[in-house]
CSV table of C-alpha atoms and ligand atoms in Angstrom, one decimal:
chain,number,residue,atom,x,y,z
A,136,UNK,CA,106.6,68.8,-85.4
A,137,UNK,CA,104.5,71.6,-83.8
A,138,UNK,CA,106.3,72.2,-80.9
A,139,UNK,CA,104.7,72.9,-77.2
A,140,UNK,CA,106.6,73.7,-74.2
A,141,UNK,CA,106.6,71.4,-71.4
A,142,UNK,CA,103.7,73.3,-69.6
A,143,UNK,CA,101.4,73.2,-72.4
A,144,UNK,CA,102.2,69.5,-72.7
A,145,UNK,CA,101.1,69.0,-68.8
A,146,UNK,CA,98.3,71.1,-69.4
A,147,UNK,CA,97.1,69.2,-71.8
A,148,UNK,CA,97.8,66.0,-69.6
A,149,UNK,CA,95.4,67.9,-66.1
A,150,UNK,CA,92.6,68.3,-68.6
A,151,UNK,CA,92.7,64.1,-69.2
A,152,UNK,CA,93.5,63.4,-66.1
A,153,UNK,CA,90.3,65.5,-65.6
A,154,UNK,CA,87.7,63.4,-67.5
A,155,UNK,CA,89.5,60.5,-65.7
A,156,UNK,CA,88.8,62.1,-62.5
A,157,UNK,CA,84.9,63.0,-63.2
A,158,UNK,CA,84.3,59.7,-64.6
A,159,UNK,CA,86.2,57.9,-61.4
A,160,UNK,CA,83.3,60.4,-58.9
A,161,UNK,CA,80.9,59.6,-61.1
A,162,UNK,CA,81.4,56.2,-60.4
A,163,UNK,CA,81.6,56.6,-56.6
A,164,UNK,CA,79.0,59.4,-56.6
A,165,UNK,CA,81.0,61.9,-54.9
A,166,UNK,CA,83.9,63.7,-55.8
A,167,UNK,CA,87.3,62.4,-55.3
A,168,UNK,CA,89.3,64.3,-52.7
A,169,UNK,CA,93.1,64.6,-52.0
A,170,UNK,CA,95.3,65.6,-48.8
A,171,UNK,CA,99.1,66.7,-49.1
A,172,UNK,CA,101.2,65.9,-46.5
A,173,UNK,CA,104.5,68.6,-46.0
A,174,UNK,CA,107.3,68.2,-44.4
A,175,UNK,CA,110.6,70.6,-43.8
A,176,UNK,CA,111.3,74.3,-44.9
A,177,UNK,CA,109.7,77.2,-47.0
A,178,UNK,CA,110.7,75.5,-50.1
A,179,UNK,CA,108.8,72.8,-49.5
A,180,UNK,CA,105.9,74.3,-48.7
A,181,UNK,CA,105.9,76.3,-52.2
A,182,UNK,CA,106.1,73.3,-53.9
A,183,UNK,CA,103.2,71.5,-52.0
A,184,UNK,CA,100.8,74.5,-53.4
A,185,UNK,CA,102.1,73.6,-56.2
A,186,UNK,CA,100.8,69.9,-55.8
A,187,UNK,CA,97.7,71.0,-54.7
A,188,UNK,CA,97.5,73.4,-57.7
A,189,UNK,CA,97.5,70.6,-60.1
A,190,UNK,CA,95.1,68.5,-58.2
A,191,UNK,CA,92.5,71.0,-57.7
A,192,UNK,CA,92.8,72.0,-61.4
A,193,UNK,CA,92.1,68.2,-62.1
A,194,UNK,CA,89.3,68.0,-59.9
A,195,UNK,CA,90.4,66.4,-56.7
A,196,UNK,CA,88.8,68.1,-53.7
A,197,UNK,CA,90.3,69.0,-51.0
A,198,UNK,CA,90.2,66.9,-47.7
A,199,UNK,CA,91.9,68.3,-44.3
A,200,UNK,CA,92.8,64.5,-43.3
A,201,UNK,CA,94.8,61.3,-44.6
A,202,UNK,CA,91.5,59.7,-45.2
A,203,UNK,CA,91.4,60.6,-48.8
A,204,UNK,CA,91.9,59.7,-52.5
A,205,UNK,CA,94.9,60.3,-53.3
A,206,UNK,CA,97.6,61.3,-50.4
A,207,UNK,CA,100.8,63.1,-50.8
A,208,UNK,CA,103.6,63.2,-48.5
A,209,UNK,CA,105.9,66.0,-49.7
A,210,UNK,CA,109.0,65.0,-48.0
A,211,UNK,CA,112.5,66.7,-46.2
A,212,UNK,CA,115.6,64.5,-45.3
A,213,UNK,CA,117.5,68.0,-44.0
A,214,UNK,CA,117.4,65.5,-40.5
A,215,UNK,CA,117.3,61.8,-39.3
A,216,UNK,CA,113.9,62.9,-37.8
A,217,UNK,CA,111.8,64.1,-40.8
A,218,UNK,CA,112.9,60.5,-42.3
A,219,UNK,CA,111.3,59.1,-39.7
A,220,UNK,CA,108.4,60.3,-39.5
A,221,UNK,CA,107.2,60.0,-42.7
A,222,UNK,CA,108.2,56.0,-42.0
A,223,UNK,CA,105.8,56.0,-39.2
A,224,UNK,CA,102.9,57.7,-41.5
A,225,UNK,CA,103.7,55.5,-44.2
A,226,UNK,CA,103.4,52.6,-41.9
A,227,UNK,CA,100.2,53.8,-40.3
A,228,UNK,CA,98.5,54.2,-44.1
A,229,UNK,CA,98.6,50.5,-44.8
A,230,UNK,CA,95.8,50.3,-43.0
A,231,UNK,CA,94.3,53.3,-44.2
A,232,UNK,CA,94.3,52.1,-47.7
A,233,UNK,CA,93.0,48.5,-47.1
A,234,UNK,CA,89.7,50.2,-45.9
A,235,UNK,CA,90.0,52.6,-48.8
A,236,UNK,CA,89.2,51.4,-52.2
A,237,UNK,CA,90.9,52.8,-55.1
A,238,UNK,CA,93.0,55.0,-53.1
A,239,UNK,CA,96.7,56.1,-53.8
A,240,UNK,CA,99.8,56.9,-51.7
A,241,UNK,CA,102.4,59.2,-53.3
A,242,UNK,CA,105.5,60.2,-52.2
A,243,UNK,CA,107.8,63.1,-53.8
A,244,UNK,CA,110.3,65.5,-52.2
A,245,UNK,CA,113.6,65.4,-50.9
A,246,UNK,CA,113.7,62.3,-49.0
A,247,UNK,CA,112.9,60.6,-52.8
A,248,UNK,CA,116.5,62.2,-54.3
A,249,UNK,CA,118.2,59.4,-52.0
A,250,UNK,CA,118.2,56.0,-53.8
A,251,UNK,CA,118.3,53.4,-50.7
A,252,UNK,CA,115.4,55.7,-49.3
A,253,UNK,CA,114.0,54.6,-52.9
A,254,UNK,CA,114.2,51.3,-52.3
A,255,UNK,CA,114.0,50.4,-48.7
A,256,UNK,CA,110.2,51.9,-49.7
A,257,UNK,CA,109.8,49.5,-52.8
A,258,UNK,CA,110.9,46.8,-50.5
A,259,UNK,CA,108.8,47.2,-47.5
A,260,UNK,CA,106.0,50.0,-48.4
A,261,UNK,CA,104.4,48.1,-51.7
A,262,UNK,CA,101.3,50.5,-50.6
A,263,UNK,CA,102.9,53.6,-52.3
A,264,UNK,CA,101.9,53.7,-55.8
A,265,UNK,CA,103.7,56.6,-57.3
A,266,UNK,CA,107.4,58.5,-56.0
A,267,UNK,CA,109.3,60.9,-57.6
A,268,UNK,CA,111.5,64.0,-56.1
A,269,UNK,CA,112.4,67.7,-56.3
A,270,UNK,CA,112.9,68.0,-60.0
A,271,UNK,CA,109.8,66.3,-61.8
A,272,UNK,CA,106.7,67.7,-59.8
A,273,UNK,CA,105.5,69.8,-62.7
A,274,UNK,CA,104.3,65.8,-63.6
A,275,UNK,CA,101.9,64.8,-61.2
A,276,UNK,CA,99.4,65.0,-63.5
A,277,UNK,CA,101.0,62.6,-65.8
A,278,UNK,CA,102.2,60.3,-63.0
A,279,UNK,CA,99.1,59.9,-61.8
A,280,UNK,CA,97.9,59.4,-65.2
A,281,UNK,CA,100.2,56.9,-65.8
A,282,UNK,CA,99.7,55.2,-62.5
A,283,UNK,CA,95.9,54.7,-63.1
A,284,UNK,CA,96.4,53.7,-66.6
A,285,UNK,CA,99.4,51.1,-66.4
A,286,UNK,CA,98.3,49.7,-62.5
A,287,UNK,CA,102.0,49.4,-61.4
A,288,UNK,CA,103.8,51.6,-59.4
A,289,UNK,CA,105.5,55.0,-61.0
A,290,UNK,CA,108.9,55.9,-60.0
A,291,UNK,CA,111.0,58.8,-61.8
A,292,UNK,CA,113.3,60.4,-59.9
A,293,UNK,CA,115.9,62.9,-62.1
A,294,UNK,CA,119.5,63.3,-61.0
A,295,UNK,CA,119.1,66.8,-61.7
A,296,UNK,CA,117.8,69.0,-64.1
A,297,UNK,CA,118.4,72.3,-65.6
A,298,UNK,CA,114.7,72.3,-66.2
A,299,UNK,CA,112.1,75.2,-64.8
A,300,UNK,CA,108.7,74.7,-66.3
A,301,UNK,CA,106.8,78.0,-65.6
A,302,UNK,CA,102.9,78.7,-65.7
A,303,UNK,CA,101.0,75.6,-63.9
A,304,UNK,CA,98.7,76.1,-61.5
A,305,UNK,CA,99.0,76.4,-57.8
A,306,UNK,CA,96.8,76.7,-55.0
A,307,UNK,CA,97.9,79.3,-52.3
A,308,UNK,CA,97.9,78.2,-48.5
A,309,UNK,CA,96.9,82.1,-47.6
A,310,UNK,CA,95.2,84.4,-49.6
A,311,UNK,CA,97.2,87.0,-48.9
A,312,UNK,CA,100.4,85.8,-49.2
A,313,UNK,CA,102.8,83.5,-50.9
A,314,UNK,CA,106.2,82.0,-51.3
A,315,UNK,CA,107.7,82.9,-55.3
A,316,UNK,CA,110.7,80.3,-56.3
A,317,UNK,CA,113.4,82.5,-57.4
A,318,UNK,CA,116.3,80.2,-57.7
A,319,UNK,CA,116.2,76.3,-57.1
A,320,UNK,CA,119.4,74.1,-56.2
A,321,UNK,CA,122.2,74.8,-54.1
A,322,UNK,CA,125.7,75.5,-55.0
A,323,UNK,CA,127.4,75.7,-51.6
A,324,UNK,CA,128.4,71.8,-50.1
A,325,UNK,CA,128.1,73.1,-46.8
A,326,UNK,CA,130.0,69.8,-45.2
A,327,UNK,CA,126.9,68.5,-42.8
A,328,UNK,CA,124.0,69.1,-45.7
A,329,UNK,CA,122.6,67.2,-47.7
A,330,UNK,CA,120.6,69.6,-49.6
A,331,UNK,CA,122.7,70.4,-52.6
A,332,UNK,CA,122.2,66.1,-53.4
A,333,UNK,CA,118.7,65.9,-53.1
A,334,UNK,CA,118.4,69.4,-54.4
A,335,UNK,CA,121.0,69.8,-57.5
A,336,UNK,CA,123.3,73.1,-58.7
A,337,UNK,CA,121.4,76.1,-59.0
A,338,UNK,CA,119.7,77.6,-61.3
A,339,UNK,CA,117.9,80.7,-61.4
A,340,UNK,CA,114.8,82.1,-62.9
A,341,UNK,CA,114.4,85.0,-65.0
A,342,UNK,CA,113.8,88.2,-63.2
A,343,UNK,CA,111.0,88.9,-65.7
A,344,UNK,CA,109.0,85.4,-65.0
A,345,UNK,CA,109.1,86.2,-61.2
A,346,UNK,CA,107.9,90.0,-61.6
A,347,UNK,CA,104.9,88.4,-63.8
A,348,UNK,CA,104.1,85.4,-61.5
A,349,UNK,CA,104.3,88.3,-58.4
A,350,UNK,CA,102.1,90.8,-60.2
A,351,UNK,CA,99.6,88.0,-61.2
A,352,UNK,CA,99.9,87.1,-57.2
A,353,UNK,CA,99.2,90.7,-56.7
A,354,UNK,CA,96.2,91.2,-59.1
A,355,UNK,CA,94.8,88.2,-56.8
A,356,UNK,CA,95.0,89.6,-53.2
A,357,UNK,CA,98.6,88.5,-52.0
A,358,UNK,CA,100.0,91.5,-50.0
A,359,UNK,CA,102.9,89.7,-48.7
A,360,UNK,CA,105.7,87.7,-50.8
A,361,UNK,CA,108.6,85.4,-49.8
A,362,UNK,CA,111.3,84.8,-52.5
A,363,UNK,CA,112.5,81.4,-51.5
A,364,UNK,CA,116.1,80.1,-52.6
A,365,UNK,CA,118.4,78.5,-50.7
A,366,UNK,CA,121.1,81.0,-50.9
A,367,UNK,CA,118.9,84.3,-52.2
A,368,UNK,CA,122.2,86.1,-52.1
A,369,UNK,CA,123.6,84.7,-55.1
A,370,UNK,CA,120.2,84.9,-57.1
A,371,UNK,CA,120.7,85.9,-60.6
A,372,UNK,CA,124.7,84.9,-60.9
A,373,UNK,CA,124.3,82.3,-63.8
A,374,UNK,CA,121.9,84.0,-66.0
A,375,UNK,CA,122.6,84.7,-69.2
A,376,UNK,CA,122.5,88.4,-68.1
A,377,UNK,CA,123.5,88.6,-65.0
A,378,UNK,CA,121.1,90.3,-62.1
A,379,UNK,CA,121.7,90.7,-58.7
A,380,UNK,CA,119.7,89.8,-55.6
A,381,UNK,CA,119.9,93.3,-54.9
A,382,UNK,CA,118.5,94.5,-58.4
A,383,UNK,CA,115.9,91.7,-58.3
A,384,UNK,CA,114.4,93.3,-55.0
A,385,UNK,CA,114.6,96.6,-56.7
A,386,UNK,CA,112.2,95.2,-59.7
A,387,UNK,CA,109.7,93.7,-57.8
A,388,UNK,CA,109.5,97.0,-55.2
A,389,UNK,CA,108.1,98.7,-58.0
A,390,UNK,CA,105.2,95.8,-58.1
A,391,UNK,CA,102.0,98.3,-57.9
A,392,UNK,CA,99.3,97.0,-55.1
A,393,UNK,CA,102.6,94.6,-53.2
A,394,UNK,CA,102.8,95.9,-50.3
A,395,UNK,CA,105.5,93.7,-48.2
A,396,UNK,CA,108.5,91.7,-49.6
A,397,UNK,CA,110.1,89.0,-47.5
A,398,UNK,CA,113.2,86.7,-48.1
A,399,UNK,CA,114.5,83.4,-47.1
A,400,UNK,CA,117.7,82.2,-47.2
A,401,UNK,CA,121.1,84.6,-46.3
A,402,UNK,CA,123.8,82.6,-46.2
A,403,UNK,CA,126.0,85.3,-44.5
A,404,UNK,CA,129.1,85.1,-47.2
A,405,UNK,CA,127.4,86.6,-50.0
A,406,UNK,CA,125.1,88.9,-48.7
A,407,UNK,CA,126.4,92.6,-50.4
A,408,UNK,CA,126.6,96.0,-49.5
A,409,UNK,CA,124.1,96.5,-51.8
A,410,UNK,CA,121.6,94.9,-50.4
A,411,UNK,CA,121.7,96.2,-47.1
A,412,UNK,CA,121.7,99.4,-49.0
A,413,UNK,CA,118.7,98.1,-50.6
A,414,UNK,CA,117.0,97.2,-47.0
A,415,UNK,CA,117.7,100.3,-45.8
A,416,UNK,CA,116.0,102.5,-47.8
A,417,UNK,CA,112.9,99.9,-48.9
A,418,UNK,CA,109.4,100.3,-48.2
A,419,UNK,CA,108.3,97.2,-49.0
A,420,UNK,CA,111.7,94.8,-48.1
A,421,UNK,CA,110.6,93.7,-44.7
A,422,UNK,CA,112.9,94.6,-41.6
A,423,UNK,CA,113.8,91.1,-41.0
A,424,UNK,CA,116.8,88.9,-42.0
A,425,UNK,CA,117.2,85.1,-41.6
A,426,UNK,CA,121.2,85.0,-41.3
A,427,UNK,CA,122.2,81.4,-40.3
A,428,UNK,CA,125.1,81.2,-38.1
A,429,UNK,CA,125.1,77.3,-37.7
A,430,UNK,CA,128.5,77.7,-35.5
A,431,UNK,CA,130.0,80.2,-33.6
A,432,UNK,CA,133.7,78.8,-33.5
A,433,UNK,CA,135.4,79.7,-36.8
A,434,UNK,CA,137.1,76.3,-36.6
A,435,UNK,CA,134.0,74.5,-37.1
A,436,UNK,CA,132.5,77.5,-39.5
A,437,UNK,CA,136.0,75.9,-41.1
A,438,UNK,CA,135.0,72.1,-40.8
A,439,UNK,CA,132.0,73.2,-42.1
A,440,UNK,CA,133.0,74.7,-45.5
A,441,UNK,CA,131.5,77.8,-44.5
A,442,UNK,CA,134.0,80.6,-45.8
A,443,UNK,CA,133.1,83.5,-42.9
A,444,UNK,CA,134.6,83.6,-39.4
A,445,UNK,CA,133.3,84.5,-36.2
A,446,UNK,CA,134.6,87.3,-36.4
A,447,UNK,CA,133.2,88.0,-40.2
A,448,UNK,CA,129.5,86.9,-39.2
A,449,UNK,CA,129.6,90.0,-35.9
A,450,UNK,CA,130.9,92.4,-38.8
A,451,UNK,CA,128.5,91.8,-41.2
A,452,UNK,CA,126.1,92.2,-38.2
A,453,UNK,CA,127.2,95.1,-36.9
A,454,UNK,CA,126.9,96.4,-40.9
A,455,UNK,CA,123.4,95.0,-41.2
A,456,UNK,CA,122.6,97.1,-37.9
A,457,UNK,CA,124.1,100.0,-38.5
A,458,UNK,CA,122.7,100.6,-41.8
A,459,UNK,CA,118.9,99.1,-40.8
A,460,UNK,CA,119.2,99.8,-36.9
A,461,UNK,CA,115.0,98.4,-36.4
A,462,UNK,CA,115.9,95.0,-38.1
A,463,UNK,CA,115.3,91.5,-36.6
A,464,UNK,CA,117.7,89.1,-36.7
A,465,UNK,CA,116.8,85.2,-36.6
A,466,UNK,CA,119.5,82.1,-37.3
A,467,UNK,CA,119.8,78.6,-37.4
A,468,UNK,CA,122.0,77.1,-35.4
A,469,UNK,CA,124.1,73.0,-35.5
A,470,UNK,CA,124.8,71.6,-32.2
A,471,UNK,CA,127.7,69.0,-31.9
A,472,UNK,CA,128.9,69.2,-35.3
A,473,UNK,CA,131.5,66.2,-35.3
A,474,UNK,CA,134.9,67.8,-34.0
A,475,UNK,CA,132.9,70.2,-31.2
A,476,UNK,CA,134.6,71.0,-28.1
A,477,UNK,CA,133.0,72.4,-24.8
A,478,UNK,CA,135.3,76.3,-25.8
A,479,UNK,CA,133.6,75.8,-29.5
A,480,UNK,CA,130.0,75.3,-28.1
A,481,UNK,CA,131.0,78.5,-25.9
A,482,UNK,CA,132.3,80.8,-28.8
A,483,UNK,CA,128.9,80.0,-29.7
A,484,UNK,CA,126.9,80.9,-26.6
A,485,UNK,CA,129.2,84.1,-27.1
A,486,UNK,CA,128.1,84.9,-30.3
A,487,UNK,CA,124.5,84.9,-29.5
A,488,UNK,CA,124.8,86.5,-26.0
A,489,UNK,CA,126.7,89.4,-28.1
A,490,UNK,CA,124.0,89.3,-31.4
A,491,UNK,CA,120.9,89.0,-29.2
A,492,UNK,CA,119.0,87.3,-32.3
A,493,UNK,CA,114.9,87.8,-32.0
A,494,UNK,CA,114.7,83.9,-32.4
A,495,UNK,CA,117.0,80.8,-33.6
A,496,UNK,CA,115.9,77.8,-34.6
A,497,UNK,CA,118.7,75.0,-32.8
A,498,UNK,CA,119.5,71.8,-34.5
A,499,UNK,CA,121.4,68.8,-33.3
A,500,UNK,CA,123.4,67.6,-35.6
A,501,UNK,CA,122.3,65.0,-37.7
A,502,UNK,CA,124.9,62.8,-39.4
A,503,UNK,CA,123.6,62.2,-43.3
A,504,UNK,CA,124.5,59.7,-44.9
A,505,UNK,CA,126.7,61.1,-48.4
A,506,UNK,CA,127.5,64.3,-46.6
A,507,UNK,CA,131.6,64.5,-45.9
A,508,UNK,CA,130.9,65.1,-42.3
A,509,UNK,CA,129.1,62.2,-41.8
A,510,UNK,CA,132.6,60.5,-42.4
A,511,UNK,CA,134.3,62.9,-40.1
A,512,UNK,CA,136.1,61.6,-37.0
A,513,UNK,CA,135.2,63.0,-33.4
A,514,UNK,CA,131.6,62.5,-33.8
A,515,UNK,CA,130.2,64.1,-30.6
A,516,UNK,CA,128.5,61.7,-28.1
A,517,UNK,CA,125.1,62.3,-28.2
A,518,UNK,CA,124.6,63.2,-23.9
A,519,UNK,CA,126.8,65.9,-24.3
A,520,UNK,CA,125.4,67.2,-27.3
A,521,UNK,CA,122.2,66.9,-25.3
A,522,UNK,CA,123.2,68.9,-22.9
A,523,UNK,CA,124.4,71.9,-25.3
A,524,UNK,CA,121.3,71.7,-26.9
A,525,UNK,CA,119.6,72.6,-23.7
A,526,UNK,CA,122.1,75.2,-22.4
A,527,UNK,CA,121.7,76.8,-25.8
A,528,UNK,CA,118.1,76.6,-26.4
A,529,UNK,CA,117.8,78.3,-22.8
A,530,UNK,CA,120.3,81.2,-24.2
A,531,UNK,CA,118.9,81.7,-26.9
A,532,UNK,CA,114.9,82.3,-25.6
A,533,UNK,CA,116.3,84.7,-22.8
A,534,UNK,CA,118.2,86.5,-25.5
A,535,UNK,CA,114.6,86.5,-27.9
A,536,UNK,CA,112.7,87.7,-25.3
A,537,UNK,CA,115.0,90.7,-23.9
A,538,UNK,CA,115.3,91.5,-28.2
A,539,UNK,CA,111.4,91.2,-29.1
A,540,UNK,CA,110.5,93.8,-26.0
A,541,UNK,CA,112.2,96.5,-27.6
A,542,UNK,CA,108.9,97.4,-29.8
A,543,UNK,CA,106.7,97.7,-26.3
A,544,UNK,CA,105.0,100.9,-26.1
A,545,UNK,CA,105.8,101.4,-30.0
A,546,UNK,CA,103.3,101.7,-32.8
A,547,UNK,CA,104.2,99.3,-35.7
A,548,UNK,CA,102.3,98.7,-39.2
A,549,UNK,CA,100.9,95.3,-38.7
A,550,UNK,CA,99.6,93.0,-41.4
A,551,UNK,CA,96.3,91.4,-39.8
A,552,UNK,CA,96.9,87.2,-41.1
A,553,UNK,CA,93.8,85.4,-39.4
A,554,UNK,CA,91.5,85.4,-36.7
A,555,UNK,CA,92.8,84.0,-33.5
A,556,UNK,CA,92.3,80.5,-32.9
A,557,UNK,CA,91.2,80.9,-29.2
A,558,UNK,CA,89.3,84.0,-29.3
A,559,UNK,CA,87.1,84.7,-32.1
A,560,UNK,CA,87.1,88.4,-31.0
A,561,UNK,CA,90.8,88.9,-31.8
A,562,UNK,CA,93.3,88.7,-34.8
A,563,UNK,CA,96.5,88.1,-35.7
A,564,UNK,CA,99.4,90.1,-37.3
A,565,UNK,CA,103.2,90.2,-38.4
A,566,UNK,CA,105.2,93.1,-37.7
A,567,UNK,CA,107.6,93.8,-40.5
A,568,UNK,CA,110.3,92.4,-38.5
A,569,UNK,CA,108.2,88.7,-38.4
A,570,UNK,CA,107.1,89.5,-35.0
A,571,UNK,CA,103.2,88.3,-33.9
A,572,UNK,CA,101.1,90.4,-32.3
A,573,UNK,CA,97.6,89.8,-31.2
A,574,UNK,CA,95.0,92.6,-31.3
A,575,UNK,CA,91.3,93.3,-30.8
A,576,UNK,CA,89.5,92.9,-34.4
A,577,UNK,CA,87.4,90.7,-37.4
A,578,UNK,CA,87.9,88.9,-40.6
A,579,UNK,CA,87.1,91.9,-41.9
A,580,UNK,CA,90.6,92.9,-41.6
A,581,UNK,CA,92.7,90.1,-43.0
A,582,UNK,CA,95.8,90.7,-45.8
A,583,UNK,CA,95.5,94.5,-44.6
A,584,UNK,CA,98.0,96.5,-43.1
A,585,UNK,CA,96.9,98.5,-40.0
A,586,UNK,CA,98.6,100.4,-37.5
A,587,UNK,CA,98.2,98.7,-34.1
A,588,UNK,CA,99.8,100.2,-30.4
A,589,UNK,CA,102.2,97.3,-29.0
A,590,UNK,CA,100.9,97.5,-25.8
A,591,UNK,CA,102.3,94.4,-23.8
A,592,UNK,CA,105.4,92.0,-25.2
A,593,UNK,CA,104.5,87.8,-24.0
A,594,UNK,CA,107.9,87.1,-24.7
A,595,UNK,CA,108.3,86.0,-28.6
A,596,UNK,CA,105.0,88.1,-29.0
A,597,UNK,CA,103.0,91.2,-28.4
A,598,UNK,CA,99.2,92.0,-27.2
A,599,UNK,CA,98.3,95.1,-29.2
A,600,UNK,CA,95.1,97.9,-30.1
A,601,UNK,CA,94.3,98.9,-33.5
A,602,UNK,CA,95.4,102.6,-33.7
A,603,UNK,CA,94.6,103.8,-37.3
B,972,LIG,N1,122.3,68.4,-39.1
B,972,LIG,C1,121.5,69.1,-38.4
B,972,LIG,N2,121.1,70.5,-38.9
B,972,LIG,C2,121.1,70.1,-40.4
B,972,LIG,N3,120.7,71.5,-41.1
B,972,LIG,C3,121.3,71.9,-42.5
B,972,LIG,N4,121.8,70.2,-41.9
B,972,LIG,C4,122.3,69.7,-41.0
B,972,LIG,C5,122.4,68.7,-40.6
B,972,LIG,N5,123.3,67.7,-41.2
B,972,LIG,C6,120.2,73.0,-40.3
B,972,LIG,C7,120.9,73.9,-41.2
B,972,LIG,C8,119.6,74.7,-41.7
B,972,LIG,C9,118.9,73.9,-41.6
B,972,LIG,C10,118.0,74.8,-42.4
B,972,LIG,O1,118.8,72.6,-41.5
B,972,LIG,O2,121.3,74.6,-39.6
B,972,LIG,O3,120.2,76.2,-41.8
B,973,LIG,FE1,114.0,71.9,-47.4
B,973,LIG,FE2,116.4,70.9,-46.9
B,973,LIG,FE3,114.3,69.6,-46.3
B,973,LIG,FE4,114.8,69.8,-48.8
B,973,LIG,S1,115.8,68.7,-47.2
B,973,LIG,S2,112.4,69.9,-47.7
B,973,LIG,S3,115.6,71.4,-49.2
B,973,LIG,S4,115.5,72.1,-45.5
């Protein structure tokens, strides 16, 4: 038998489905439409671009709302809130589907990797047609085809995979920037986090595949890439020929026409001197590092299984700032992890004061079934957590405004992203430090790197004037 790769198989199915979609469109006298709703992180945003790419290739046309022929929810389960929002939306979709003959509803993403979620949906949300998880999004066309042929709900969840399917179509949300997966999964098992259970074990893409994908994106107008992984600092360790993340960055840097490189997320325990060295000397790697702290208390960090102490984190910050004085540091912080005392929380506040992050995402601890922390004693009462959360948010905002303000009056390189949504005579762009800048300009600047004088800081963004 002739061997065909998984991507060849899927491309063939996309072709078959395209004919089916054409026939349905002819029946209806209009194109079939699709809408993708994305919850969660940058990984999910990138997965949604892949889902949209497959749907476009099969002939579905983008619709701006969920009143479409094919609606897919790409879910997140990192915190309880994200799950509740999905159930809410699904509830509303029941009525919409009744009014819309032939409509298909699909669910995918992290939430679907949890058996009890899938059970609940099959029991209580029978209007859902297709359910799949995080490991087989490349099969979207096949799953739609199966649903159309059998007329029955399709459920296809994989527990884990070592398969990485290359070269399927994607549809970028922005013409000039895109996320690029460099690895999938996570091996860290922080005790609060469900990601290792829903995204599986860590696996890295081959550097040649990554470079090839970026080269193609650049040829198609991309100026900026965001290299994506749950823990990019451990990239390449399990490849047949191991490659470090810093070495990968150096290879990506050589791609002609690519102007900026970002990456997300870095785990402090694995951030190497080699990476700091590359960041310090690169013209393309942005001066921005997202370095999740989670807690400022060494005791809590240990209970979180983070493998660093408060002192380790502070030493790392000093080392980075010495090598890259212009860098912007951002972070994630969880409030109310089990056993967090007022003293522990004050240590988090101290670290926030000392570091002065450019911005911080703050989260209330969410108890995720199946994680070690969910079974820990000393869960912190809700009102205590909310009080701490408010105090932390105040401090984070004050510090962020101070940190952002340090560039006032300087001239910076800005990548123009879009015409300002409130004022059409202005455009909005981003500095290397990921800070937003609004300044007079027009559509023709989109995707270009321009020099801008930052005239005024408004908390977390700037207004300015183009100088070149
Ligand atoms: N509760 C609250 N926040 C969480 N995060 C991950 N798991 C949880 C949880 N159970 C946060 C972490 C992580 C970010 C993506 O989400 O801060 O860095
Ligand atoms: Fe992203 Fe984690 Fe949410 Fe999945 S669970 S979408 S990996 S944040």
